[in-house]
mmCIF file of C-alpha atoms and ligand atoms in Angstrom:
data_model
loop_
_atom_site.group_PDB
_atom_site.id
_atom_site.type_symbol
_atom_site.label_atom_id
_atom_site.label_comp_id
_atom_site.label_asym_id
_atom_site.label_seq_id
_atom_site.Cartn_x
_atom_site.Cartn_y
_atom_site.Cartn_z
ATOM 1 C CA MET Z 213 -52.419 7.368 33.752
ATOM 2 C CA GLN Z 214 -51.336 10.973 33.788
ATOM 3 C CA HIS Z 215 -48.188 11.614 31.374
ATOM 4 C CA LYS Z 216 -45.626 13.859 32.436
ATOM 5 C CA ASN Z 217 -45.453 17.304 30.871
ATOM 6 C CA PHE Z 218 -42.071 18.322 31.879
ATOM 7 C CA LYS Z 219 -40.932 22.087 31.766
ATOM 8 C CA ASN Z 220 -37.381 22.166 30.564
ATOM 9 C CA ILE Z 221 -34.687 25.170 31.109
ATOM 10 C CA ASP Z 222 -35.465 27.911 28.806
ATOM 11 C CA ARG Z 223 -31.746 28.309 27.745
ATOM 12 C CA VAL Z 224 -28.486 26.521 28.416
ATOM 13 C CA THR Z 225 -24.776 27.901 27.668
ATOM 14 C CA TYR Z 226 -22.182 25.262 27.860
ATOM 15 C CA GLY Z 227 -18.437 25.377 27.635
ATOM 16 C CA ARG Z 228 -15.180 26.211 29.137
ATOM 17 C CA GLY Z 229 -15.026 29.824 29.927
ATOM 18 C CA SER Z 230 -18.762 30.390 29.319
ATOM 19 C CA PHE Z 231 -19.345 32.151 32.707
ATOM 20 C CA SER Z 232 -17.771 35.158 31.266
ATOM 21 C CA GLN Z 233 -20.784 35.563 29.089
ATOM 22 C CA LEU Z 234 -22.872 36.184 32.331
ATOM 23 C CA ALA Z 235 -23.146 39.960 32.131
ATOM 24 C CA GLN Z 236 -24.277 39.958 28.320
ATOM 25 C CA THR Z 237 -26.830 37.190 29.060
ATOM 26 C CA ILE Z 238 -28.572 38.951 31.831
ATOM 27 C CA GLU Z 239 -28.346 42.391 30.195
ATOM 28 C CA PRO Z 240 -31.661 42.261 28.360
ATOM 29 C CA ILE Z 241 -33.225 41.253 31.625
ATOM 30 C CA ARG Z 242 -32.333 44.041 33.591
ATOM 31 C CA LYS Z 243 -35.130 46.272 32.204
ATOM 32 C CA GLU Z 244 -37.558 44.357 34.467
ATOM 33 C CA ASN Z 245 -38.833 45.544 38.081
ATOM 34 C CA ASN Z 246 -35.924 47.877 39.719
ATOM 35 C CA LYS Z 247 -33.094 46.897 37.319
ATOM 36 C CA TYR Z 248 -31.023 45.154 39.958
ATOM 37 C CA PHE Z 249 -29.903 41.508 40.458
ATOM 38 C CA VAL Z 250 -29.283 39.470 43.514
ATOM 39 C CA TYR Z 251 -26.614 37.293 43.423
ATOM 40 C CA VAL Z 252 -26.466 34.096 45.991
ATOM 41 C CA VAL Z 253 -22.959 32.669 45.741
ATOM 42 C CA ASP Z 254 -21.418 29.834 47.816
ATOM 43 C CA GLN Z 255 -18.914 31.121 50.441
ATOM 44 C CA TYR Z 256 -16.178 29.075 49.209
ATOM 45 C CA PHE Z 257 -15.816 31.794 46.333
ATOM 46 C CA HIS Z 258 -15.571 34.699 48.695
ATOM 47 C CA ASP Z 259 -12.048 35.080 48.192
ATOM 48 C CA LYS Z 260 -11.596 33.666 45.062
ATOM 49 C CA SER Z 261 -10.813 34.827 41.494
ATOM 50 C CA LEU Z 262 -14.202 34.168 40.307
ATOM 51 C CA LYS Z 263 -15.728 37.056 42.740
ATOM 52 C CA ASN Z 264 -13.963 39.700 40.328
ATOM 53 C CA GLN Z 265 -15.802 38.081 37.355
ATOM 54 C CA LEU Z 266 -19.107 38.909 38.497
ATOM 55 C CA GLN Z 267 -19.340 42.082 36.639
ATOM 56 C CA ASN Z 268 -22.305 43.104 39.087
ATOM 57 C CA LEU Z 269 -23.241 46.622 38.816
ATOM 58 C CA PRO Z 270 -23.198 48.658 42.234
ATOM 59 C CA GLU Z 271 -26.945 48.342 42.489
ATOM 60 C CA ASP Z 272 -26.876 44.243 42.685
ATOM 61 C CA LEU Z 273 -26.860 42.539 45.835
ATOM 62 C CA ILE Z 274 -24.188 39.917 46.660
ATOM 63 C CA TYR Z 275 -24.956 37.408 49.164
ATOM 64 C CA PHE Z 276 -21.945 35.046 49.971
ATOM 65 C CA ILE Z 277 -23.700 31.961 51.543
ATOM 66 C CA ASP Z 278 -21.875 29.246 53.618
ATOM 67 C CA VAL Z 279 -23.961 26.046 52.813
ATOM 68 C CA ASP Z 280 -21.794 23.573 55.122
ATOM 69 C CA PRO Z 281 -23.640 24.080 58.452
ATOM 70 C CA HIS Z 282 -26.842 22.935 57.084
ATOM 71 C CA GLU Z 283 -28.809 22.307 53.892
ATOM 72 C CA PRO Z 284 -31.126 25.057 52.577
ATOM 73 C CA THR Z 285 -33.978 25.634 55.379
ATOM 74 C CA THR Z 286 -37.466 27.317 54.916
ATOM 75 C CA GLU Z 287 -36.484 29.716 57.446
ATOM 76 C CA GLN Z 288 -33.268 30.743 55.644
ATOM 77 C CA ILE Z 289 -35.317 31.475 52.381
ATOM 78 C CA ASP Z 290 -38.017 33.644 54.287
ATOM 79 C CA LYS Z 291 -35.470 35.815 56.152
ATOM 80 C CA LEU Z 292 -33.418 36.374 53.047
ATOM 81 C CA ARG Z 293 -36.541 37.214 51.032
ATOM 82 C CA ASP Z 294 -37.722 39.641 53.680
ATOM 83 C CA GLU Z 295 -34.542 41.452 53.786
ATOM 84 C CA ILE Z 296 -34.156 41.808 50.117
ATOM 85 C CA LEU Z 297 -37.725 43.277 49.625
ATOM 86 C CA ALA Z 298 -37.224 45.486 52.592
ATOM 87 C CA LYS Z 299 -33.899 46.827 51.181
ATOM 88 C CA LYS Z 300 -34.789 47.419 47.470
ATOM 89 C CA GLY Z 301 -37.902 45.702 46.265
ATOM 90 C CA LEU Z 302 -38.426 42.926 43.626
ATOM 91 C CA PRO Z 303 -35.305 42.501 41.551
ATOM 92 C CA SER Z 304 -34.989 41.981 37.880
ATOM 93 C CA GLY Z 305 -33.820 38.612 38.622
ATOM 94 C CA VAL Z 306 -31.854 36.111 41.116
ATOM 95 C CA ILE Z 307 -28.412 34.520 40.219
ATOM 96 C CA GLY Z 308 -27.263 31.339 41.931
ATOM 97 C CA ILE Z 309 -23.393 30.227 41.629
ATOM 98 C CA GLY Z 310 -22.651 27.117 43.633
ATOM 99 C CA GLY Z 311 -23.815 23.393 44.218
ATOM 100 C CA GLY Z 312 -26.932 21.829 44.569
ATOM 101 C CA SER Z 313 -27.646 23.939 48.030
ATOM 102 C CA ILE Z 314 -27.072 27.347 46.092
ATOM 103 C CA MET Z 315 -29.085 26.105 43.017
ATOM 104 C CA ASP Z 316 -31.865 25.316 45.662
ATOM 105 C CA ILE Z 317 -31.606 28.635 47.434
ATOM 106 C CA ALA Z 318 -31.659 30.634 44.028
ATOM 107 C CA LYS Z 319 -34.726 28.803 43.025
ATOM 108 C CA ALA Z 320 -36.608 28.937 46.100
ATOM 109 C CA LEU Z 321 -35.764 32.688 46.624
ATOM 110 C CA SER Z 322 -37.042 33.417 43.028
ATOM 111 C CA LEU Z 323 -40.470 31.840 43.976
ATOM 112 C CA MET Z 324 -40.632 33.548 47.409
ATOM 113 C CA LEU Z 325 -40.109 36.910 46.327
ATOM 114 C CA THR Z 326 -43.618 36.832 44.596
ATOM 115 C CA ASN Z 327 -45.340 34.622 46.906
ATOM 116 C CA GLU Z 328 -46.619 35.869 50.146
ATOM 117 C CA GLY Z 329 -46.013 33.980 53.613
ATOM 118 C CA SER Z 330 -43.583 31.335 54.572
ATOM 119 C CA SER Z 331 -42.091 28.958 52.231
ATOM 120 C CA THR Z 332 -43.114 26.200 54.369
ATOM 121 C CA LEU Z 333 -46.911 26.862 53.087
ATOM 122 C CA TYR Z 334 -45.387 25.812 49.579
ATOM 123 C CA GLN Z 335 -43.670 22.691 50.149
ATOM 124 C CA GLY Z 336 -44.782 20.300 47.783
ATOM 125 C CA LEU Z 337 -46.267 19.983 44.207
ATOM 126 C CA ASN Z 338 -48.046 23.025 42.506
ATOM 127 C CA LEU Z 339 -48.788 24.598 45.680
ATOM 128 C CA ILE Z 340 -46.832 28.023 44.575
ATOM 129 C CA LYS Z 341 -49.404 30.339 43.324
ATOM 130 C CA LYS Z 342 -47.285 33.168 41.213
ATOM 131 C CA PRO Z 343 -44.455 32.914 38.773
ATOM 132 C CA GLY Z 344 -41.236 33.876 40.446
ATOM 133 C CA VAL Z 345 -38.678 36.427 39.093
ATOM 134 C CA TYR Z 346 -36.352 35.372 36.365
ATOM 135 C CA HIS Z 347 -33.349 32.885 37.646
ATOM 136 C CA LEU Z 348 -30.032 31.907 36.339
ATOM 137 C CA GLY Z 349 -28.232 28.900 37.719
ATOM 138 C CA VAL Z 350 -24.430 28.591 37.557
ATOM 139 C CA PRO Z 351 -23.185 25.190 39.050
ATOM 140 C CA THR Z 352 -20.009 24.799 40.386
ATOM 141 C CA ILE Z 353 -19.929 21.414 41.663
ATOM 142 C CA SER Z 354 -21.678 18.499 39.526
ATOM 143 C CA GLY Z 355 -24.013 15.735 40.189
ATOM 144 C CA THR Z 356 -27.315 16.710 41.971
ATOM 145 C CA GLY Z 357 -28.835 17.629 38.685
ATOM 146 C CA ALA Z 358 -30.692 20.384 40.849
ATOM 147 C CA GLU Z 359 -29.580 22.777 37.823
ATOM 148 C CA VAL Z 360 -32.418 21.061 35.648
ATOM 149 C CA SER Z 361 -34.978 19.967 38.341
ATOM 150 C CA MET Z 362 -38.408 21.236 38.893
ATOM 151 C CA THR Z 363 -37.552 21.289 42.788
ATOM 152 C CA ALA Z 364 -35.856 23.626 45.178
ATOM 153 C CA VAL Z 365 -35.525 21.077 48.055
ATOM 154 C CA LEU Z 366 -35.892 22.852 51.549
ATOM 155 C CA THR Z 367 -36.100 21.599 55.094
ATOM 156 C CA GLY Z 368 -38.579 22.977 57.292
ATOM 157 C CA PRO Z 369 -39.789 22.262 60.951
ATOM 158 C CA GLU Z 370 -41.913 19.688 59.634
ATOM 159 C CA LYS Z 371 -40.519 18.324 56.510
ATOM 160 C CA LYS Z 372 -37.668 18.152 54.266
ATOM 161 C CA LEU Z 373 -39.629 18.987 50.685
ATOM 162 C CA GLY Z 374 -39.088 20.803 47.723
ATOM 163 C CA LEU Z 375 -41.263 23.794 46.255
ATOM 164 C CA LYS Z 376 -42.010 21.725 43.199
ATOM 165 C CA CYS Z 377 -43.597 23.174 40.088
ATOM 166 C CA ASP Z 378 -42.842 24.517 36.365
ATOM 167 C CA TRP Z 379 -41.708 27.811 37.672
ATOM 168 C CA THR Z 380 -39.292 26.643 39.695
ATOM 169 C CA VAL Z 381 -37.109 25.589 36.732
ATOM 170 C CA PHE Z 382 -34.215 27.847 35.803
ATOM 171 C CA ASN Z 383 -34.862 30.539 33.052
ATOM 172 C CA GLN Z 384 -31.237 30.080 32.227
ATOM 173 C CA VAL Z 385 -28.302 27.695 32.938
ATOM 174 C CA ILE Z 386 -24.370 28.283 32.434
ATOM 175 C CA LEU Z 387 -22.385 25.007 32.600
ATOM 176 C CA ASP Z 388 -18.574 26.151 32.705
ATOM 177 C CA PRO Z 389 -16.551 23.183 33.446
ATOM 178 C CA GLU Z 390 -13.741 25.434 34.626
ATOM 179 C CA LEU Z 391 -15.759 26.202 37.733
ATOM 180 C CA ILE Z 392 -16.086 22.528 39.018
ATOM 181 C CA GLU Z 393 -12.051 22.146 38.838
ATOM 182 C CA SER Z 394 -11.701 23.192 42.691
ATOM 183 C CA VAL Z 395 -13.988 20.547 43.991
ATOM 184 C CA PRO Z 396 -12.292 18.550 46.657
ATOM 185 C CA THR Z 397 -11.861 14.917 45.767
ATOM 186 C CA ASP Z 398 -14.629 13.534 48.250
ATOM 187 C CA TRP Z 399 -17.026 15.879 47.179
ATOM 188 C CA TRP Z 400 -16.453 15.279 43.539
ATOM 189 C CA PHE Z 401 -16.951 11.682 44.258
ATOM 190 C CA TYR Z 402 -20.248 11.649 46.575
ATOM 191 C CA THR Z 403 -21.676 14.591 44.152
ATOM 192 C CA GLY Z 404 -20.874 12.645 40.996
ATOM 193 C CA MET Z 405 -22.245 9.454 42.555
ATOM 194 C CA ASP Z 406 -25.454 11.076 42.963
ATOM 195 C CA THR Z 407 -25.841 11.193 39.128
ATOM 196 C CA TYR Z 408 -24.644 7.743 38.938
ATOM 197 C CA ILE Z 409 -27.365 6.485 41.357
ATOM 198 C CA HIS Z 410 -29.928 8.572 39.823
ATOM 199 C CA CYS Z 411 -29.271 6.764 36.627
ATOM 200 C CA ILE Z 412 -29.247 3.183 38.141
ATOM 201 C CA GLU Z 413 -32.466 4.047 39.980
ATOM 202 C CA SER Z 414 -34.081 5.386 37.168
ATOM 203 C CA GLU Z 415 -33.726 2.680 34.730
ATOM 204 C CA SER Z 416 -34.316 -0.078 37.322
ATOM 205 C CA GLY Z 417 -37.979 0.337 37.938
ATOM 206 C CA ILE Z 418 -41.390 0.304 36.429
ATOM 207 C CA ARG Z 419 -41.488 4.030 35.467
ATOM 208 C CA ASN Z 420 -38.346 3.494 33.258
ATOM 209 C CA ASN Z 421 -38.964 4.648 29.611
ATOM 210 C CA ALA Z 422 -37.331 4.994 26.246
ATOM 211 C CA PHE Z 423 -37.277 8.780 26.970
ATOM 212 C CA SER Z 424 -35.641 8.456 30.416
ATOM 213 C CA LEU Z 425 -33.315 5.521 29.464
ATOM 214 C CA ALA Z 426 -32.036 7.737 26.507
ATOM 215 C CA TYR Z 427 -30.578 10.261 28.870
ATOM 216 C CA GLY Z 428 -29.805 7.746 31.551
ATOM 217 C CA GLU Z 429 -27.680 5.767 29.460
ATOM 218 C CA GLN Z 430 -25.690 8.621 28.123
ATOM 219 C CA ALA Z 431 -25.297 9.849 31.641
ATOM 220 C CA LEU Z 432 -24.090 6.277 33.074
ATOM 221 C CA LYS Z 433 -21.507 6.255 30.029
ATOM 222 C CA LEU Z 434 -20.191 9.694 30.926
ATOM 223 C CA CYS Z 435 -19.999 8.604 34.619
ATOM 224 C CA ARG Z 436 -17.841 5.387 33.722
ATOM 225 C CA GLU Z 437 -15.478 7.467 31.899
ATOM 226 C CA VAL Z 438 -15.205 9.777 34.543
ATOM 227 C CA TYR Z 439 -15.056 7.492 37.613
ATOM 228 C CA LEU Z 440 -13.810 4.059 36.257
ATOM 229 C CA GLY Z 441 -10.656 2.870 34.193
ATOM 230 C CA ASP Z 442 -7.465 4.375 33.662
ATOM 231 C CA LYS Z 443 -8.608 7.827 32.100
ATOM 232 C CA SER Z 444 -10.640 8.430 35.246
ATOM 233 C CA GLY Z 445 -10.313 11.005 37.649
ATOM 234 C CA GLN Z 446 -10.576 14.925 38.042
ATOM 235 C CA THR Z 447 -9.209 15.858 34.593
ATOM 236 C CA PRO Z 448 -10.437 18.849 32.420
ATOM 237 C CA GLU Z 449 -11.984 16.296 29.992
ATOM 238 C CA ASN Z 450 -13.869 14.451 32.785
ATOM 239 C CA ASN Z 451 -14.999 17.703 34.314
ATOM 240 C CA ASP Z 452 -16.617 18.508 30.709
ATOM 241 C CA LYS Z 453 -18.270 15.455 30.911
ATOM 242 C CA LEU Z 454 -19.416 15.314 34.451
ATOM 243 C CA MET Z 455 -21.362 18.559 33.909
ATOM 244 C CA VAL Z 456 -23.307 16.928 31.104
ATOM 245 C CA ALA Z 457 -23.873 13.768 32.705
ATOM 246 C CA SER Z 458 -25.214 15.865 35.810
ATOM 247 C CA LEU Z 459 -27.911 17.401 33.625
ATOM 248 C CA MET Z 460 -28.601 14.570 31.771
ATOM 249 C CA GLY Z 461 -28.922 12.110 34.974
ATOM 250 C CA GLY Z 462 -31.542 14.841 36.126
ATOM 251 C CA LEU Z 463 -33.678 14.786 32.990
ATOM 252 C CA SER Z 464 -33.403 10.892 33.226
ATOM 253 C CA LEU Z 465 -35.097 10.723 36.741
ATOM 254 C CA THR Z 466 -37.487 13.639 35.652
ATOM 255 C CA TYR Z 467 -39.137 11.483 33.218
ATOM 256 C CA SER Z 468 -38.772 8.160 35.276
ATOM 257 C CA GLU Z 469 -38.143 8.224 39.126
ATOM 258 C CA VAL Z 470 -35.748 7.606 41.702
ATOM 259 C CA GLY Z 471 -35.809 4.519 44.202
ATOM 260 C CA VAL Z 472 -34.624 2.950 47.261
ATOM 261 C CA CYS Z 473 -31.585 4.541 47.981
ATOM 262 C CA HIS Z 474 -32.953 8.053 47.608
ATOM 263 C CA ALA Z 475 -36.061 7.006 49.521
ATOM 264 C CA LEU Z 476 -33.851 6.026 52.433
ATOM 265 C CA SER Z 477 -31.753 9.091 51.932
ATOM 266 C CA TYR Z 478 -34.807 11.384 52.721
ATOM 267 C CA GLY Z 479 -34.898 9.496 55.860
ATOM 268 C CA LEU Z 480 -31.526 9.668 56.854
ATOM 269 C CA SER Z 481 -30.769 13.289 56.077
ATOM 270 C CA LYS Z 482 -34.143 14.469 57.733
ATOM 271 C CA ILE Z 483 -33.262 12.775 60.897
ATOM 272 C CA HIS Z 484 -29.660 13.109 61.178
ATOM 273 C CA GLY Z 485 -28.878 16.237 58.750
ATOM 274 C CA THR Z 486 -26.545 13.721 56.528
ATOM 275 C CA ARG Z 487 -25.965 15.571 53.364
ATOM 276 C CA HIS Z 488 -27.833 14.367 50.363
ATOM 277 C CA CYS Z 489 -24.847 12.886 48.005
ATOM 278 C CA PHE Z 490 -22.836 11.647 50.969
ATOM 279 C CA ALA Z 491 -26.047 9.822 52.333
ATOM 280 C CA ASN Z 492 -26.535 8.055 48.973
ATOM 281 C CA CYS Z 493 -23.171 6.801 48.915
ATOM 282 C CA VAL Z 494 -23.429 5.545 52.567
ATOM 283 C CA ILE Z 495 -26.560 3.732 51.768
ATOM 284 C CA PHE Z 496 -25.855 2.652 48.132
ATOM 285 C CA GLN Z 497 -22.920 0.540 49.520
ATOM 286 C CA HIS Z 498 -25.615 -1.884 51.366
ATOM 287 C CA LEU Z 499 -28.040 -2.305 48.357
ATOM 288 C CA GLY Z 500 -26.052 -5.113 46.355
ATOM 289 C CA ASP Z 501 -29.231 -7.259 46.456
ATOM 290 C CA ILE Z 502 -31.471 -4.653 45.041
ATOM 291 C CA TYR Z 503 -29.160 -2.934 42.499
ATOM 292 C CA PRO Z 504 -26.611 -5.709 41.875
ATOM 293 C CA LYS Z 505 -25.065 -4.560 38.914
ATOM 294 C CA GLY Z 506 -24.950 -0.952 39.794
ATOM 295 C CA HIS Z 507 -23.641 -1.680 43.322
ATOM 296 C CA ASN Z 508 -20.889 -3.707 41.854
ATOM 297 C CA GLU Z 509 -19.600 -0.997 39.716
ATOM 298 C CA PHE Z 510 -19.995 1.518 42.827
ATOM 299 C CA MET Z 511 -17.924 -0.580 44.849
ATOM 300 C CA ASN Z 512 -15.289 -0.540 42.129
ATOM 301 C CA MET Z 513 -15.331 3.379 41.976
ATOM 302 C CA LEU Z 514 -14.991 3.699 45.607
ATOM 303 C CA LYS Z 515 -11.593 1.417 45.625
ATOM 304 C CA LEU Z 516 -10.131 3.248 42.502
ATOM 305 C CA HIS Z 517 -10.719 6.611 44.168
ATOM 306 C CA ASN Z 518 -9.764 5.593 47.550
ATOM 307 C CA ILE Z 519 -12.968 6.611 49.175
ATOM 308 C CA GLU Z 520 -13.827 5.096 52.408
ATOM 309 C CA LEU Z 521 -17.358 5.397 53.872
ATOM 310 C CA PRO Z 522 -18.453 5.250 57.438
ATOM 311 C CA GLN Z 523 -19.638 1.851 58.463
ATOM 312 C CA GLN Z 524 -21.793 0.619 61.393
ATOM 313 C CA ILE Z 525 -23.275 3.868 61.864
ATOM 314 C CA SER Z 526 -26.853 2.452 62.565
ATOM 315 C CA LYS Z 527 -25.348 0.766 65.878
ATOM 316 C CA ASP Z 528 -26.123 3.718 67.880
ATOM 317 C CA TRP Z 529 -29.857 4.352 66.774
ATOM 318 C CA ASP Z 530 -32.685 3.253 68.961
ATOM 319 C CA ASP Z 531 -35.965 1.895 67.836
ATOM 320 C CA ALA Z 532 -37.572 5.261 67.896
ATOM 321 C CA THR Z 533 -34.827 6.891 65.776
ATOM 322 C CA LEU Z 534 -35.082 3.985 63.367
ATOM 323 C CA THR Z 535 -38.951 4.222 63.275
ATOM 324 C CA ALA Z 536 -38.731 8.223 62.675
ATOM 325 C CA MET Z 537 -36.196 7.456 59.623
ATOM 326 C CA ALA Z 538 -38.395 4.948 58.240
ATOM 327 C CA GLN Z 539 -41.575 6.935 58.376
ATOM 328 C CA VAL Z 540 -39.955 9.816 56.258
ATOM 329 C CA SER Z 541 -38.747 7.155 53.912
ATOM 330 C CA TYR Z 542 -42.194 5.391 53.799
ATOM 331 C CA ASN Z 543 -43.728 8.605 52.799
ATOM 332 C CA LEU Z 544 -42.357 8.630 49.254
ATOM 333 C CA PRO Z 545 -44.517 6.236 47.718
ATOM 334 C CA PHE Z 546 -43.795 7.063 44.143
ATOM 335 C CA MET Z 547 -40.144 5.873 44.697
ATOM 336 C CA TRP Z 548 -41.283 2.528 46.380
ATOM 337 C CA HIS Z 549 -43.634 1.935 43.438
ATOM 338 C CA HIS Z 550 -41.036 2.779 40.763
ATOM 339 C CA ALA Z 551 -38.561 0.378 42.429
ATOM 340 C CA PHE Z 552 -40.971 -2.782 43.438
ATOM 341 C CA GLY Z 553 -43.973 -2.284 41.203
ATOM 342 C CA ASP Z 554 -47.866 -2.187 41.701
ATOM 343 C CA ASN Z 555 -47.531 -4.667 44.765
ATOM 344 C CA TRP Z 556 -45.021 -2.658 46.684
ATOM 345 C CA GLN Z 557 -46.737 -2.349 49.581
ATOM 346 C CA GLU Z 558 -46.857 -6.251 50.103
ATOM 347 C CA LYS Z 559 -43.096 -5.899 50.640
ATOM 348 C CA VAL Z 560 -42.319 -2.479 51.904
ATOM 349 C CA ASN Z 561 -43.863 -1.289 55.237
ATOM 350 C CA ILE Z 562 -42.135 0.426 58.404
ATOM 351 C CA ASP Z 563 -40.492 -2.781 59.520
ATOM 352 C CA TYR Z 564 -38.620 -3.537 56.000
ATOM 353 C CA ILE Z 565 -37.490 0.095 55.757
ATOM 354 C CA LYS Z 566 -36.035 -0.199 59.289
ATOM 355 C CA SER Z 567 -34.192 -3.409 58.268
ATOM 356 C CA LEU Z 568 -32.777 -1.593 55.491
ATOM 357 C CA PHE Z 569 -31.417 1.078 57.650
ATOM 358 C CA LYS Z 570 -30.148 -1.360 60.110
ATOM 359 C CA ARG Z 571 -27.620 -2.418 57.147
ATOM 360 C CA LEU Z 572 -25.965 0.807 57.418
HETATM 361 P P1 NAD T 174 -23.401 21.820 48.021
HETATM 362 O O1 NAD T 174 -23.851 22.658 47.174
HETATM 363 O O2 NAD T 174 -24.021 21.477 49.400
HETATM 364 O O3 NAD T 174 -21.731 22.080 48.345
HETATM 365 C C1 NAD T 174 -20.919 20.873 48.955
HETATM 366 C C2 NAD T 174 -19.593 21.715 49.071
HETATM 367 O O4 NAD T 174 -18.842 21.865 48.009
HETATM 368 C C3 NAD T 174 -19.913 22.821 49.928
HETATM 369 O O5 NAD T 174 -18.840 22.682 50.902
HETATM 370 C C4 NAD T 174 -19.351 23.873 48.908
HETATM 371 O O6 NAD T 174 -18.850 25.180 49.515
HETATM 372 C C5 NAD T 174 -18.544 23.175 48.313
HETATM 373 N N1 NAD T 174 -18.084 23.806 46.815
HETATM 374 C C6 NAD T 174 -19.106 23.886 45.882
HETATM 375 N N2 NAD T 174 -18.518 24.509 44.757
HETATM 376 C C7 NAD T 174 -17.193 24.299 45.034
HETATM 377 C C8 NAD T 174 -16.088 24.446 44.044
HETATM 378 N N3 NAD T 174 -16.166 24.862 42.710
HETATM 379 N N4 NAD T 174 -14.735 24.344 44.738
HETATM 380 C C9 NAD T 174 -14.684 23.989 45.801
HETATM 381 N N5 NAD T 174 -15.700 23.672 46.696
HETATM 382 C C10 NAD T 174 -16.957 23.794 46.233
HETATM 383 O O7 NAD T 174 -23.438 20.517 47.100
HETATM 384 P P2 NAD T 174 -24.369 19.610 46.292
HETATM 385 O O8 NAD T 174 -23.796 18.131 46.750
HETATM 386 O O9 NAD T 174 -24.166 20.044 44.955
HETATM 387 O O10 NAD T 174 -25.846 19.972 46.740
HETATM 388 C C11 NAD T 174 -26.299 19.168 47.879
HETATM 389 C C12 NAD T 174 -27.667 19.881 47.884
HETATM 390 O O11 NAD T 174 -28.474 19.811 46.667
HETATM 391 C C13 NAD T 174 -28.474 19.308 49.327
HETATM 392 O O12 NAD T 174 -29.174 20.606 49.698
HETATM 393 C C14 NAD T 174 -29.741 18.543 48.506
HETATM 394 O O13 NAD T 174 -30.884 18.615 49.208
HETATM 395 C C15 NAD T 174 -29.759 19.511 47.321
HETATM 396 N N6 NAD T 174 -30.343 18.549 46.213
HETATM 397 C C16 NAD T 174 -31.309 19.066 45.381
HETATM 398 C C17 NAD T 174 -31.920 18.249 44.210
HETATM 399 C C18 NAD T 174 -32.894 19.097 43.246
HETATM 400 O O14 NAD T 174 -33.242 18.600 42.519
HETATM 401 N N7 NAD T 174 -33.158 20.373 43.549
HETATM 402 C C19 NAD T 174 -31.210 17.257 43.922
HETATM 403 C C20 NAD T 174 -30.412 16.615 44.627
HETATM 404 C C21 NAD T 174 -29.803 17.087 45.823
HETATM 405 ZN ZN1 ZN T 175 -30.035 12.714 44.330
#
């Protein structure tokens, strides 16, 4: 068995107001390359006060990106990379400020600035040839763990798959809980549930171990404080906790694996464009037999926060659609193996996966 040798984030700043240290943090890096930074910022902040706190210099490039029409694509990254290199050459670094989508755009852009050709060439594990430029992530919505993971998930013409290697991991992350205060309640719920599901899946499978469990248990404890009980809700104290839970949930799955919900989620997202965290919630409500304890708690959290998920969405899917979805999910053998053990193929096949999708 090959043991994982995971590259962690080089440096992490955490605390309310820590975003104000951004300029001072990147100052020493400015001597690299052409002494300028590229900011990729969620469009949401275009007319918000955060824009005035960026402390960018006149030579820096700022892109406000609307992440709502679709999740990050290979085409989008290639175009952005070509434009930046043509305009100003290689930057000192890339700074991403936003949710999982922006984290992935910043990570992928950093890599693609130094690796030739289309990003579609590098979707997979360790296909990237050269280290990217310095990259710094500032999450503004918590849950996906994209701030800590070694992958930059991109949707390409062929597949939805990450650029996955040690160089993908951020050099620096700034976790400022004040930045997640404006997240709308439904997104606060879906994205936080991504952390919750990461931890449930990480602990419920054969790759679970003391290392992944230590992070997972702590992240679950924080999730329960944020989403269950009379102190739950979008309070400053809970935002402090959620940011840490997201990071720890990401570390838990890194040392273990995700499971059935995520395998299905990729199929749903790839074929129907459903957003990752929302897709997980839509699916997890139907996995009571596979993750009984987590499911029970999840249903309580839904009720407590008045979140209504869509029902009976599979009624419009024909057999060809279900097969296409099932094929995407089946091609994630690590997740099925983790969830069902060495003999997973005795249970899991295209028909079984289609039957899971028919529950939705
Ligand atoms: P997101 O980045 O897609 O943003 C969701 C919504 O929240 C958007 O409308 C955005 O504008 C808004 N938003 C962000 N911050 C806000 C704030 N502070 N106030 C108000 N609105 C705000 O959200 P996400 O769920 O964090 O990320 C999903 C993406 O992450 C998907 O593309 C998925 O593929 C990717 N993902 C990556 C990994 C990884 O390890 N790399 C893991 C899971 C998911
Ligand atoms: Zn996830």
